[in-house]
Amino acid sequence: MTWRSPLALLRDALRGQRAREKELRNLVSNLPYEGLEKGKQPNRHFPGNAIKTTKYTLLLFIPMNLFEQFHRLANIYFVGLAILNFVPVVNAFQPEVALIPICIIMALTALKDAWEDFRRYQSDRKLNNTPCLIYSRKEKQFMERRWKDVRVGDFVKVFCNEIVPADLLLLHTSDPNGVCHIETANLDGETNLKQRRAMSGLCISDPEFKPESFDSLVVCERPNNNLNHFKCYAEKPDKEKVGAGIESLLLRGCTVRNTDTAVGFVVYAGHETKSMLNNNGPRYKRSKLERKLNIDVIFCVILLFAMCLVGSLGHFVWLQKQPGVPPYLVADSNGHLDSPGLSAFYMFFTMIILLQVLIPISLYVSIELVKIGQIFFIANDIDLYDEETDSRVQCKALNITEDLGQIEYIFSDKTGTLTENKMVFRRCSIMGTEYAHKENAVRLAVLEEPEESEEDVIFNQQPRPPKTGWSLDSEDANPEETQHHHCSRRKSKVAGNAQSDVAFSSPLETEVIPDRKLLQQISRAESSSGRSGSREMDPYLEFFLALAICNTVVVSMATAQRRRMSVFSRSHQASNPPDTLPNLAKMSGSLRRFITSWQRKPKRNRIFSEDSVIEEDHFNPPVKTEGSGAISGLQTCSLHAPSQDGKPATTSDNLSYEAESPDEAALVYAAKAYGFTLMGRTPNSVTVSLPSGKELVFEVLDTLAFDSVRKRMSILVRHPITKEYVLYSKGADYAIMELLGTPYAEHLCGKQKSIAADTQRHLDCYAREGLRTLCFTKKVVSEKEYESWSVNRQRALAAMENREELTMDTAVQLETNLSLLGATGIEDRLQEGVPDTIVALREAGIQVWVLTGDKPETAVNIGYACRLLEEEDLVINMSCKNTLACTSILDCALEEVRRYSNDPRNVDTTPDISLVIDGRTLTMALSSDLQERFVDLAKHCRTVLCCRVTPLQKSRVVKVVREKLKVMTLAIGDGANDVNMIQAADIGIGISGQEGMQAVMASDFAISHFKHLKKLLLVHGHWCYTRLANMIIYFFYKNVAYVNLLFWYQFFCGFSGTAMIDYWLMIFFNLFFTSVPPIMFGIMDKDISAEMLLGVPELYRMGQGAGEYNFKTFWISMLDAFYQSLVCFFIPYIAYRDSDIDVFTFGTPLNTISLFTILLHLSIEIKAWTVVHWVIILGSVAIFFIVTLAYSGTCITCNPPSNPYWILQTQMADPMFYLICVITTVVALLPRYIFHVLRNSIAPSPLVQARHLDKLDPSTRNQWIKEWRSFRGGGQGKRSGLSTPPSPTLEMPVEILPQSPTASDITGDEFTLNVITENYQRPLHT
Amino acid sequence: MVKQEQEIASRPDNTAFTQQRLPAWQPMLSAGIVIPGFVLIGLAFIGIGVALFVTSQSITVMELDYTGVERTSPCFRCSDPNVKNCVCQLDFSIASLFKGPVFFYYGLTNYFQNYRRYGVSKDDDQLSGDLDSFTSPSDTCSPYEYDSNNKPIVPCGSVANSMFNDTFKLYQIVNGTKKQVPFDGKGIAWWTDYNVKYRNPSVTPLRDAFNGTVKPLFWPRPAYELDPSDPANNGFINQDFLVWMRRAALPDFRKLYRRITEGDYAQGLPAGNYSLEIAYNYPVLSFDGRKKVVLSNVSWMGGKNEFLGIAYLVIGSLCIVMSIIMLIVYAKFKFPEEE
């Protein structure tokens, strides 16, 4: 290391600062500078890849932590008091002792912080030390280094399924097209694969990639946190510039998929990466209870000051009244006394010191401990544990547990939250004929059964294929072949199960059992078209071709599948793969391939073993099938390989589809079930294998992508046989129906005219069932037409201005005169237990809003399915196109609602009111002038469904409701689009399910199913809230009751600030003798059993609004504290009056009485006594006596002026001590006890009634709950969501969407309004 | 299998504790349930109350105020602060036998021994015989730390300085002659104070330890001469000193002066006329207090204390009344469990 002058270092640092802050950064490769000292590195100014998320360093922990802690006002107050002790004039006895409590409390907090920081440090270290490959010029190859060694300007190589260590500019991939797939689930929660393209031409990459050849200057923008945007260009030495955007950037934290290797140039590292910039760390949320608590602390401060003022004035008056200078007044060292005024002034501060315990110093730390305990119990709840994903409920926010018990509004996402976000193909209609897929429905029903029986049942129920039927290579079909298909099908099911954590690949979605009728139809069509060799394809075949082609699904290979270890754990022991190898060697011609693939997967292959066992179970000859099973399980599916010996089905089973929308995947799987297997997709071609095993490669001429205006997508392909230009489109029914030309293939069937009508009828039927519908069309484009269109298209694509509009116009141009092929119905299944949960939440007095990006029809259907809407509900449908209309609609609706709810005739039969509103209307309704009215209307509604809302709108809705109505809100969602909403609500809940981590990261609690919300809120929320509320009230009471003893004594000691209790014992009293019981109370008390809380959700209402911790309960407990302290002081006072008792002997019974009163007070409040309660309460009493006795036994001259030596011992030998203790405790607690008894007997609150029921034996209790339910008319009988048919009566009153994109601005809204009122009154008449 | 371990890795323990299903006793406070409790407590309290009351009734107390602020008082002459070494005599008679052992107290009112700064004003080390503290007393003793000649005061501090210094002699008038009632001054202080907490320095003779120190300003005699009659009762373990140093908790207090346990008076003070001779030294005018002498016999519950017995009786009765009210409430608002 050479010496460099400080000036040079400074200059360098400044230059670095400038380089970092510049708008554009210039980066060059590190390779030419490899091995040079740091000062010569061109990229030295940019941070390295090591990350540090810890708050403290080892050395600076204490000062930094103290600084942090003093941010809390309470701590400053306490330290201020401690300092006040050292001021001489206040005459504190032992100033050092006053420091002990605050020191202990701050040390505890510091310990907690240190532990948290240490955990962060550990995770940082783990991440920083993750191995990765960096290119080294010296070694001429990629060397294994660690993440923290990565620097800007390095070349990093990433393998398949590895996580990208820094933001990389992609330069090379193993894919010949330069494509690399990444999964960004860690960043934005999207599990579908995204394509990234390598920047080409910057390095020599033939035959081998050579980073040394990289000699360009990379100019990129300053780091920012936008995950979807990136700008940079590379300037070659010849000044040629190559631009690149986000499509060439591999983000840190993403996982590389489906690509063997990728090499990238590091542009941002460490904290400058986009993922780190997005990582804002946990937010500190302050719970509602805590906000109220702070107000009460201020009350306590006021009370303290008042008491001190009384003491100070009392002292003044007392001094004034002295006739002379009594011998007990002590002058200062000069022998003269302070004037009464000055003494009184000093006395004020002395009093503050004496009575400071009134402000519960340990309250904050106790609350934190209680919350940790509560979180422990929540996280350990086995009912909230999900077996499938092996995940518990995660509590990310540590300080808002009690808010769970006060929720009034829930805002829920729909897809993935209420539904599973697993799209399942349910039915289809082709050429006006409905195919109900009954077998499939049966299978789906069966799949809902518990796991164990799953497999057998399915395969027993599976219909024998018609003849050798749908085995599509039917010409030379034989029984063995059939078995092949069986086993391969089975295997793929198992395989699917093995990767159940991966989106879109559960058996539910991938497996479709073909409709028998349709199957026959297809094989007939297939054979006929084969025979005739007709150029005209059968519409049935066309339909499935459209299904398979018209999408953006990416095919991934079996070897690259993201696979987790199987949940399925049968038959590990039964097979022994090495033994089977020799057999395989004899058997299969594809052995070599098998072995290579085997080697590539060094891990023991699960699929393989599963397979062999199953086959041994059912089939013979085992050796043979085993072999083929192994092949099917392991061979890498090569997309371009010619079909294997007439076994296309086996090959295709290795395919796995990655789709941006689950619907598309479901459709592709459906097509596959009928033999139309999508084999591969490149930007320019689509390969589909037909039922006959033939593979067709369609040339893709153009893809007209989906947009929300057209509501459809199309793909223009060239048929490889007929060479026709064919446009396949799919889209929402209303977007397609109006574009229909003549029905397709009129000559084939006689009822041509009715096809559209029939299909429409089927579509309506599907929609009523809650299925998502799509229509499929085909259009043959003539060559001439295509040519001219293509020119337009190119022009549009090349346009600089209005490019999007122009391309859309060209799309619209082509999408005309379509011929309808058919329609599909896809089900997004409701999650298990959703209707039940929603009903329970509603009974708990919680308003549930659903905010979804879906269209109103779907949302309403789901609403009915999950019992958000009931059939007798009044549904207000709001949609309008301008503010004026919106205003009038709002006014009108409000008036209606008011009139409706005020109508005396409707007292009993009032159907609940629900509101359905669409995104655009919502925007207007949330504008500042309409907000009030909207919120007012929403307040009257039991349910609000907001459709077509953007993520931003979601959070806006939450914010508006939260602020305007001053209610506790909870937002629950699973995807990246819910993050805003989750963060805006008081409590954000993420569902860790299909959609990755984004929502979970932003949430306060993460659960795995929506149904868990029920127990989380109704049980844990209730418990946490009542526990904490009661504990805090108790805490205030405890301190006031104790401190007041000292206060009353002031009236008998000339307001001189004397304490009659030893100072150490006072500290111990709060710190040891009475601190654990309330904490235990706050963690473990259980007022009502979980069963009862779940059975009677109404009990939740107790916590809403003010709940148990409110103004009244606080002041009642304060008054009680005053009363008790009066009793505790004055009964001993009167008993000992005129006796020879000394100061601290008088204080001892007071202290003891206080202890018993305070603990017995808690005992009255404790609702359920477990072993722990007994141990802690009795232990506290025991500790009090042990510690006090030991202290009194040893402290002879210590701690003046108290000298507690042998005082308690003397007292305990005196029967008066016990007599006084007993009567005082009884008198102190009698009122509270009687109050509780009388209240519980005369006017029992619902909670008390529930507790009564709780004491009954379980069967009686359940009986009671059931009867009570049925009495209330709650239809708990129809629990299952799917068995409840959605209401067929609902009609969507208005077509909200503009019929054409241009017409949207001008249409009037009065129509909408009319319809709304009409719709509105409909339930009135029924 | 590894997989299975992984699978259940984060599965919570299904124990009664973690699932919050520990068996629990759930007391329900309602009228029906608490009736027996109230009756029981009521009866027990009434029992205790009666016992306390009866005991308290059997205790005789006699208070003799000798402050002398009234002109008629025999000690009026002595209440003038300027009169030194004043002795006054208080006559009283006892109608019937004052059952022994009789405790002789002196009492002060409106005297705040519990005043904060007063309580601090002593040096515990000095009082436990630490000779270092003789030469340099603790500064808590200020302003009674050093005298004007800067000599250390032993025992220092306000508490010691203000020690009560009236002395009493009790005579029974038998046939016109005074017969002194013997006082027992032993064991009137706490055993622990006498034996553990307060110690004289182990120097003999005791007065040598006090060389170079001065007596407290208000004291007529130094500490080693407090009791001329008994050499063992001097210094810091003088019983009267120990009694005084144990500061009274409340401004009206009495302190034990002597016990009457000896000779003819072991069974108590017989009926007759008595004369109390008081060496009146302690000024009380400065705090508007009163001085008195209290004669009392004691029981297992200490001195006379009617309050506690009455309190027990009242609360006991209240509990009985409450149980009746509860019975009515129970009959009227019985929780409909069977419905």
PDB file of C-alpha atoms in Angstrom, chain A residues 91-93 315 318 322-333 350 377 379-382 385 387 390 392 565 572 606 1020 1023 1027 1049 1052-1054 1056-1058 1084 1086 1091 1131 1133-1135 1138-1146 1164 1167-1170 1172 1174 1196-1197 1200-1201 1203 1205-1206 1210 1215-1216 1219-1220 1222-1223 1226-1227 1230 1233-1234 1236-1238 1240-1242 1248-1249 1251-1252 1255 1264, chain B residues 1 3-4 6-14 17-31 34 38 41 45 48 52 105 110-122 124-125 128 142-143 158 162 190 192 196-197 218 246-256 282 285-288 292 300-302 305 307-308 311-312 315 318-319 322 326 329 333 335 337 339:
ATOM      1  CA  ASN A  91     -33.074  16.719  49.529  1.00  0.00           C
ATOM      2  CA  ALA A  92     -33.333  13.347  47.967  1.00  0.00           C
ATOM      3  CA  PHE A  93     -32.189  10.663  50.328  1.00  0.00           C
ATOM      4  CA  HIS A 315     -45.872  22.681  53.366  1.00  0.00           C
ATOM      5  CA  TRP A 318     -47.732  24.205  57.749  1.00  0.00           C
ATOM      6  CA  GLN A 322     -45.550  27.104  63.347  1.00  0.00           C
ATOM      7  CA  PRO A 323     -45.512  29.481  66.302  1.00  0.00           C
ATOM      8  CA  GLY A 324     -41.773  29.304  66.817  1.00  0.00           C
ATOM      9  CA  VAL A 325     -38.829  27.305  65.640  1.00  0.00           C
ATOM     10  CA  PRO A 326     -39.609  23.776  66.755  1.00  0.00           C
ATOM     11  CA  PRO A 327     -36.730  21.431  67.495  1.00  0.00           C
ATOM     12  CA  TYR A 328     -37.603  19.178  64.582  1.00  0.00           C
ATOM     13  CA  LEU A 329     -37.115  21.888  61.997  1.00  0.00           C
ATOM     14  CA  VAL A 330     -33.590  21.568  60.780  1.00  0.00           C
ATOM     15  CA  ALA A 331     -31.763  24.673  59.766  1.00  0.00           C
ATOM     16  CA  ASP A 332     -29.103  24.675  57.118  1.00  0.00           C
ATOM     17  CA  SER A 333     -25.432  24.671  58.043  1.00  0.00           C
ATOM     18  CA  THR A 350     -39.033  16.953  46.446  1.00  0.00           C
ATOM     19  CA  PHE A 377     -48.842 -17.276  21.302  1.00  0.00           C
ATOM     20  CA  ALA A 379     -47.230 -17.446  16.119  1.00  0.00           C
ATOM     21  CA  ASN A 380     -47.558 -20.722  17.926  1.00  0.00           C
ATOM     22  CA  ASP A 381     -51.204 -21.200  17.178  1.00  0.00           C
ATOM     23  CA  ILE A 382     -51.455 -24.479  15.394  1.00  0.00           C
ATOM     24  CA  TYR A 385     -50.348 -23.132  10.692  1.00  0.00           C
ATOM     25  CA  GLU A 387     -49.290 -27.744   6.507  1.00  0.00           C
ATOM     26  CA  ASP A 390     -45.183 -25.305   6.301  1.00  0.00           C
ATOM     27  CA  ARG A 392     -47.002 -20.233  10.523  1.00  0.00           C
ATOM     28  CA  MET A 565     -39.076 -31.137  -1.916  1.00  0.00           C
ATOM     29  CA  HIS A 572     -39.667 -43.538   0.259  1.00  0.00           C
ATOM     30  CA  ARG A 606     -38.424 -38.089  -6.250  1.00  0.00           C
ATOM     31  CA  HIS A1020     -56.325 -13.524  19.097  1.00  0.00           C
ATOM     32  CA  TRP A1023     -57.617 -11.759  23.577  1.00  0.00           C
ATOM     33  CA  ARG A1027     -55.507  -8.534  27.904  1.00  0.00           C
ATOM     34  CA  TYR A1049     -48.694  10.421  54.712  1.00  0.00           C
ATOM     35  CA  PHE A1052     -49.021  13.849  58.795  1.00  0.00           C
ATOM     36  CA  CYS A1053     -45.425  14.775  58.341  1.00  0.00           C
ATOM     37  CA  GLY A1054     -45.727  18.443  57.643  1.00  0.00           C
ATOM     38  CA  SER A1056     -42.007  17.349  54.174  1.00  0.00           C
ATOM     39  CA  GLY A1057     -41.661  14.590  51.616  1.00  0.00           C
ATOM     40  CA  THR A1058     -41.006  11.830  54.084  1.00  0.00           C
ATOM     41  CA  MET A1084     -52.032 -15.259  29.473  1.00  0.00           C
ATOM     42  CA  LYS A1086     -58.201 -15.756  28.848  1.00  0.00           C
ATOM     43  CA  GLU A1091     -64.427 -21.951  20.795  1.00  0.00           C
ATOM     44  CA  ILE A1131     -57.158   2.129  58.615  1.00  0.00           C
ATOM     45  CA  TYR A1133     -53.364   5.209  60.687  1.00  0.00           C
ATOM     46  CA  ILE A1134     -56.354   5.087  62.972  1.00  0.00           C
ATOM     47  CA  ALA A1135     -55.256   1.785  64.395  1.00  0.00           C
ATOM     48  CA  ASP A1138     -51.498   7.667  69.631  1.00  0.00           C
ATOM     49  CA  SER A1139     -49.220   4.713  69.895  1.00  0.00           C
ATOM     50  CA  ASP A1140     -45.458   4.541  70.094  1.00  0.00           C
ATOM     51  CA  ILE A1141     -45.065   3.226  66.537  1.00  0.00           C
ATOM     52  CA  ASP A1142     -42.103   4.539  64.615  1.00  0.00           C
ATOM     53  CA  VAL A1143     -41.943   5.717  61.028  1.00  0.00           C
ATOM     54  CA  PHE A1144     -40.813   2.613  59.244  1.00  0.00           C
ATOM     55  CA  THR A1145     -42.621   0.206  61.490  1.00  0.00           C
ATOM     56  CA  PHE A1146     -45.724   2.093  60.463  1.00  0.00           C
ATOM     57  CA  ILE A1164     -60.400 -10.335  40.908  1.00  0.00           C
ATOM     58  CA  LYS A1167     -60.597 -14.596  34.482  1.00  0.00           C
ATOM     59  CA  ALA A1168     -58.901 -17.947  34.218  1.00  0.00           C
ATOM     60  CA  TRP A1169     -56.440 -19.290  36.701  1.00  0.00           C
ATOM     61  CA  THR A1170     -53.922 -21.663  35.268  1.00  0.00           C
ATOM     62  CA  VAL A1172     -48.848 -20.268  35.786  1.00  0.00           C
ATOM     63  CA  TRP A1174     -51.014 -19.478  40.728  1.00  0.00           C
ATOM     64  CA  ILE A1196     -28.429  -2.842  60.167  1.00  0.00           C
ATOM     65  CA  THR A1197     -27.239   0.677  59.585  1.00  0.00           C
ATOM     66  CA  PRO A1200     -30.441   5.812  56.262  1.00  0.00           C
ATOM     67  CA  PRO A1201     -32.733   7.096  57.451  1.00  0.00           C
ATOM     68  CA  ASN A1203     -32.578   1.357  58.820  1.00  0.00           C
ATOM     69  CA  TYR A1205     -33.256  -3.723  60.558  1.00  0.00           C
ATOM     70  CA  TRP A1206     -35.593  -6.314  62.069  1.00  0.00           C
ATOM     71  CA  THR A1210     -40.879  -7.433  64.806  1.00  0.00           C
ATOM     72  CA  PRO A1215     -50.829 -10.055  66.030  1.00  0.00           C
ATOM     73  CA  MET A1216     -51.980  -6.501  65.364  1.00  0.00           C
ATOM     74  CA  LEU A1219     -55.363  -8.052  62.076  1.00  0.00           C
ATOM     75  CA  ILE A1220     -54.740  -4.727  60.406  1.00  0.00           C
ATOM     76  CA  VAL A1222     -56.664  -8.510  56.921  1.00  0.00           C
ATOM     77  CA  ILE A1223     -59.287  -5.903  57.567  1.00  0.00           C
ATOM     78  CA  VAL A1226     -60.880  -6.646  52.756  1.00  0.00           C
ATOM     79  CA  VAL A1227     -62.226  -3.120  53.077  1.00  0.00           C
ATOM     80  CA  LEU A1230     -64.868  -5.013  48.943  1.00  0.00           C
ATOM     81  CA  TYR A1233     -65.647  -7.136  44.429  1.00  0.00           C
ATOM     82  CA  ILE A1234     -69.242  -6.264  45.107  1.00  0.00           C
ATOM     83  CA  HIS A1236     -68.174  -7.051  39.908  1.00  0.00           C
ATOM     84  CA  VAL A1237     -70.598  -9.428  41.540  1.00  0.00           C
ATOM     85  CA  LEU A1238     -73.585  -7.166  41.177  1.00  0.00           C
ATOM     86  CA  ASN A1240     -72.317  -9.800  36.655  1.00  0.00           C
ATOM     87  CA  SER A1241     -75.585 -10.738  38.304  1.00  0.00           C
ATOM     88  CA  ILE A1242     -77.844  -7.833  37.487  1.00  0.00           C
ATOM     89  CA  VAL A1248     -69.943 -12.346  31.078  1.00  0.00           C
ATOM     90  CA  GLN A1249     -72.779 -14.314  29.590  1.00  0.00           C
ATOM     91  CA  ARG A1251     -68.161 -16.828  30.171  1.00  0.00           C
ATOM     92  CA  HIS A1252     -71.109 -18.442  31.840  1.00  0.00           C
ATOM     93  CA  LYS A1255     -68.264 -23.057  31.887  1.00  0.00           C
ATOM     94  CA  TRP A1264     -76.511 -23.668  22.883  1.00  0.00           C
TER      95      TRP A1264
ATOM     96  CA  MET B   1     -36.136 -38.320   6.545  1.00  0.00           C
ATOM     97  CA  LYS B   3     -37.826 -33.895   4.112  1.00  0.00           C
ATOM     98  CA  GLN B   4     -40.110 -34.798   6.880  1.00  0.00           C
ATOM     99  CA  GLN B   6     -38.197 -29.900   7.039  1.00  0.00           C
ATOM    100  CA  GLU B   7     -41.831 -30.374   6.641  1.00  0.00           C
ATOM    101  CA  ILE B   8     -42.597 -30.068  10.278  1.00  0.00           C
ATOM    102  CA  ALA B   9     -39.782 -27.645  10.981  1.00  0.00           C
ATOM    103  CA  SER B  10     -41.983 -24.699  11.691  1.00  0.00           C
ATOM    104  CA  ARG B  11     -44.998 -26.545  12.882  1.00  0.00           C
ATOM    105  CA  PRO B  12     -45.890 -25.126  16.283  1.00  0.00           C
ATOM    106  CA  ASP B  13     -45.837 -27.440  19.246  1.00  0.00           C
ATOM    107  CA  ASN B  14     -49.235 -28.725  20.025  1.00  0.00           C
ATOM    108  CA  PHE B  17     -49.314 -24.164  26.986  1.00  0.00           C
ATOM    109  CA  THR B  18     -48.550 -22.955  23.489  1.00  0.00           C
ATOM    110  CA  GLN B  19     -52.120 -23.495  22.388  1.00  0.00           C
ATOM    111  CA  GLN B  20     -53.355 -21.658  25.453  1.00  0.00           C
ATOM    112  CA  ARG B  21     -55.376 -24.584  26.626  1.00  0.00           C
ATOM    113  CA  LEU B  22     -53.916 -25.028  30.076  1.00  0.00           C
ATOM    114  CA  PRO B  23     -56.565 -26.283  32.452  1.00  0.00           C
ATOM    115  CA  ALA B  24     -57.887 -23.259  34.209  1.00  0.00           C
ATOM    116  CA  TRP B  25     -60.069 -22.432  37.121  1.00  0.00           C
ATOM    117  CA  GLN B  26     -62.551 -19.822  36.011  1.00  0.00           C
ATOM    118  CA  PRO B  27     -64.167 -18.220  38.988  1.00  0.00           C
ATOM    119  CA  MET B  28     -67.392 -16.498  38.059  1.00  0.00           C
ATOM    120  CA  LEU B  29     -68.210 -13.663  40.352  1.00  0.00           C
ATOM    121  CA  SER B  30     -71.933 -13.742  40.645  1.00  0.00           C
ATOM    122  CA  ALA B  31     -74.361 -13.308  43.454  1.00  0.00           C
ATOM    123  CA  VAL B  34     -70.286 -15.368  46.645  1.00  0.00           C
ATOM    124  CA  PHE B  38     -69.691 -13.325  52.444  1.00  0.00           C
ATOM    125  CA  ILE B  41     -66.109 -13.676  56.161  1.00  0.00           C
ATOM    126  CA  PHE B  45     -64.938 -10.829  61.258  1.00  0.00           C
ATOM    127  CA  ILE B  48     -62.577 -11.323  65.691  1.00  0.00           C
ATOM    128  CA  LEU B  52     -60.798  -7.392  69.942  1.00  0.00           C
ATOM    129  CA  TYR B 105     -45.390   6.657  78.730  1.00  0.00           C
ATOM    130  CA  ASN B 110     -47.895  18.099  67.251  1.00  0.00           C
ATOM    131  CA  TYR B 111     -44.306  17.029  67.321  1.00  0.00           C
ATOM    132  CA  PHE B 112     -43.110  16.047  63.851  1.00  0.00           C
ATOM    133  CA  GLN B 113     -40.414  13.531  64.486  1.00  0.00           C
ATOM    134  CA  ASN B 114     -41.190  12.286  60.985  1.00  0.00           C
ATOM    135  CA  TYR B 115     -40.140  15.543  59.423  1.00  0.00           C
ATOM    136  CA  ARG B 116     -38.009  14.638  56.464  1.00  0.00           C
ATOM    137  CA  ARG B 117     -34.867  16.551  57.172  1.00  0.00           C
ATOM    138  CA  TYR B 118     -35.109  15.851  60.879  1.00  0.00           C
ATOM    139  CA  GLY B 119     -35.121  12.125  60.201  1.00  0.00           C
ATOM    140  CA  VAL B 120     -31.967  12.286  58.165  1.00  0.00           C
ATOM    141  CA  SER B 121     -30.119  14.293  60.716  1.00  0.00           C
ATOM    142  CA  LYS B 122     -28.107  11.581  62.463  1.00  0.00           C
ATOM    143  CA  ASP B 124     -25.655   5.804  61.994  1.00  0.00           C
ATOM    144  CA  ASP B 125     -21.971   4.959  61.930  1.00  0.00           C
ATOM    145  CA  SER B 128     -22.821   2.158  66.089  1.00  0.00           C
ATOM    146  CA  SER B 142     -25.647  19.534  59.775  1.00  0.00           C
ATOM    147  CA  PRO B 143     -26.129  21.983  61.415  1.00  0.00           C
ATOM    148  CA  SER B 158     -30.989  17.029  65.130  1.00  0.00           C
ATOM    149  CA  SER B 162     -33.720  17.346  70.486  1.00  0.00           C
ATOM    150  CA  TRP B 190     -36.095  -2.506  71.011  1.00  0.00           C
ATOM    151  CA  THR B 192     -32.194  -5.117  68.370  1.00  0.00           C
ATOM    152  CA  VAL B 196     -27.179  -4.788  67.525  1.00  0.00           C
ATOM    153  CA  LYS B 197     -27.794  -1.437  65.987  1.00  0.00           C
ATOM    154  CA  PHE B 218     -29.440  21.100  74.072  1.00  0.00           C
ATOM    155  CA  ARG B 246     -36.758   5.548  67.086  1.00  0.00           C
ATOM    156  CA  ARG B 247     -38.705   8.352  65.502  1.00  0.00           C
ATOM    157  CA  ALA B 248     -42.441   8.362  65.899  1.00  0.00           C
ATOM    158  CA  ALA B 249     -44.458   7.846  62.777  1.00  0.00           C
ATOM    159  CA  LEU B 250     -47.153  10.374  63.529  1.00  0.00           C
ATOM    160  CA  PRO B 251     -47.072  13.834  65.069  1.00  0.00           C
ATOM    161  CA  ASP B 252     -49.105  12.777  68.107  1.00  0.00           C
ATOM    162  CA  PHE B 253     -47.208  10.023  69.774  1.00  0.00           C
ATOM    163  CA  ARG B 254     -46.257   8.506  73.057  1.00  0.00           C
ATOM    164  CA  LYS B 255     -43.024   6.883  73.981  1.00  0.00           C
ATOM    165  CA  LEU B 256     -42.412   4.325  76.661  1.00  0.00           C
ATOM    166  CA  TYR B 282     -38.554  20.224  77.386  1.00  0.00           C
ATOM    167  CA  LEU B 285     -44.413  26.231  73.049  1.00  0.00           C
ATOM    168  CA  SER B 286     -42.354  26.575  69.889  1.00  0.00           C
ATOM    169  CA  PHE B 287     -44.504  24.002  68.121  1.00  0.00           C
ATOM    170  CA  ASP B 288     -47.737  24.492  69.978  1.00  0.00           C
ATOM    171  CA  LYS B 292     -48.560  14.312  78.780  1.00  0.00           C
ATOM    172  CA  TRP B 300     -51.800  -9.311  73.562  1.00  0.00           C
ATOM    173  CA  MET B 301     -52.965  -6.685  71.127  1.00  0.00           C
ATOM    174  CA  GLY B 302     -50.822  -3.961  72.652  1.00  0.00           C
ATOM    175  CA  ASN B 305     -57.421   0.107  70.504  1.00  0.00           C
ATOM    176  CA  PHE B 307     -61.131   1.147  66.580  1.00  0.00           C
ATOM    177  CA  LEU B 308     -59.966  -2.172  65.272  1.00  0.00           C
ATOM    178  CA  ALA B 311     -64.006  -1.952  62.421  1.00  0.00           C
ATOM    179  CA  TYR B 312     -64.099  -5.728  62.398  1.00  0.00           C
ATOM    180  CA  ILE B 315     -67.231  -4.928  58.266  1.00  0.00           C
ATOM    181  CA  LEU B 318     -71.638  -5.431  56.385  1.00  0.00           C
ATOM    182  CA  CYS B 319     -70.655  -8.745  54.899  1.00  0.00           C
ATOM    183  CA  MET B 322     -74.225  -8.023  51.655  1.00  0.00           C
ATOM    184  CA  MET B 326     -76.818 -11.059  47.246  1.00  0.00           C
ATOM    185  CA  VAL B 329     -80.163 -10.375  43.774  1.00  0.00           C
ATOM    186  CA  PHE B 333     -81.432 -12.112  38.496  1.00  0.00           C
ATOM    187  CA  PHE B 335     -78.482 -16.390  35.312  1.00  0.00           C
ATOM    188  CA  GLU B 337     -78.171 -21.194  32.397  1.00  0.00           C
ATOM    189  CA  GLU B 339     -82.439 -21.664  28.887  1.00  0.00           C
TER     190      GLU B 339
END
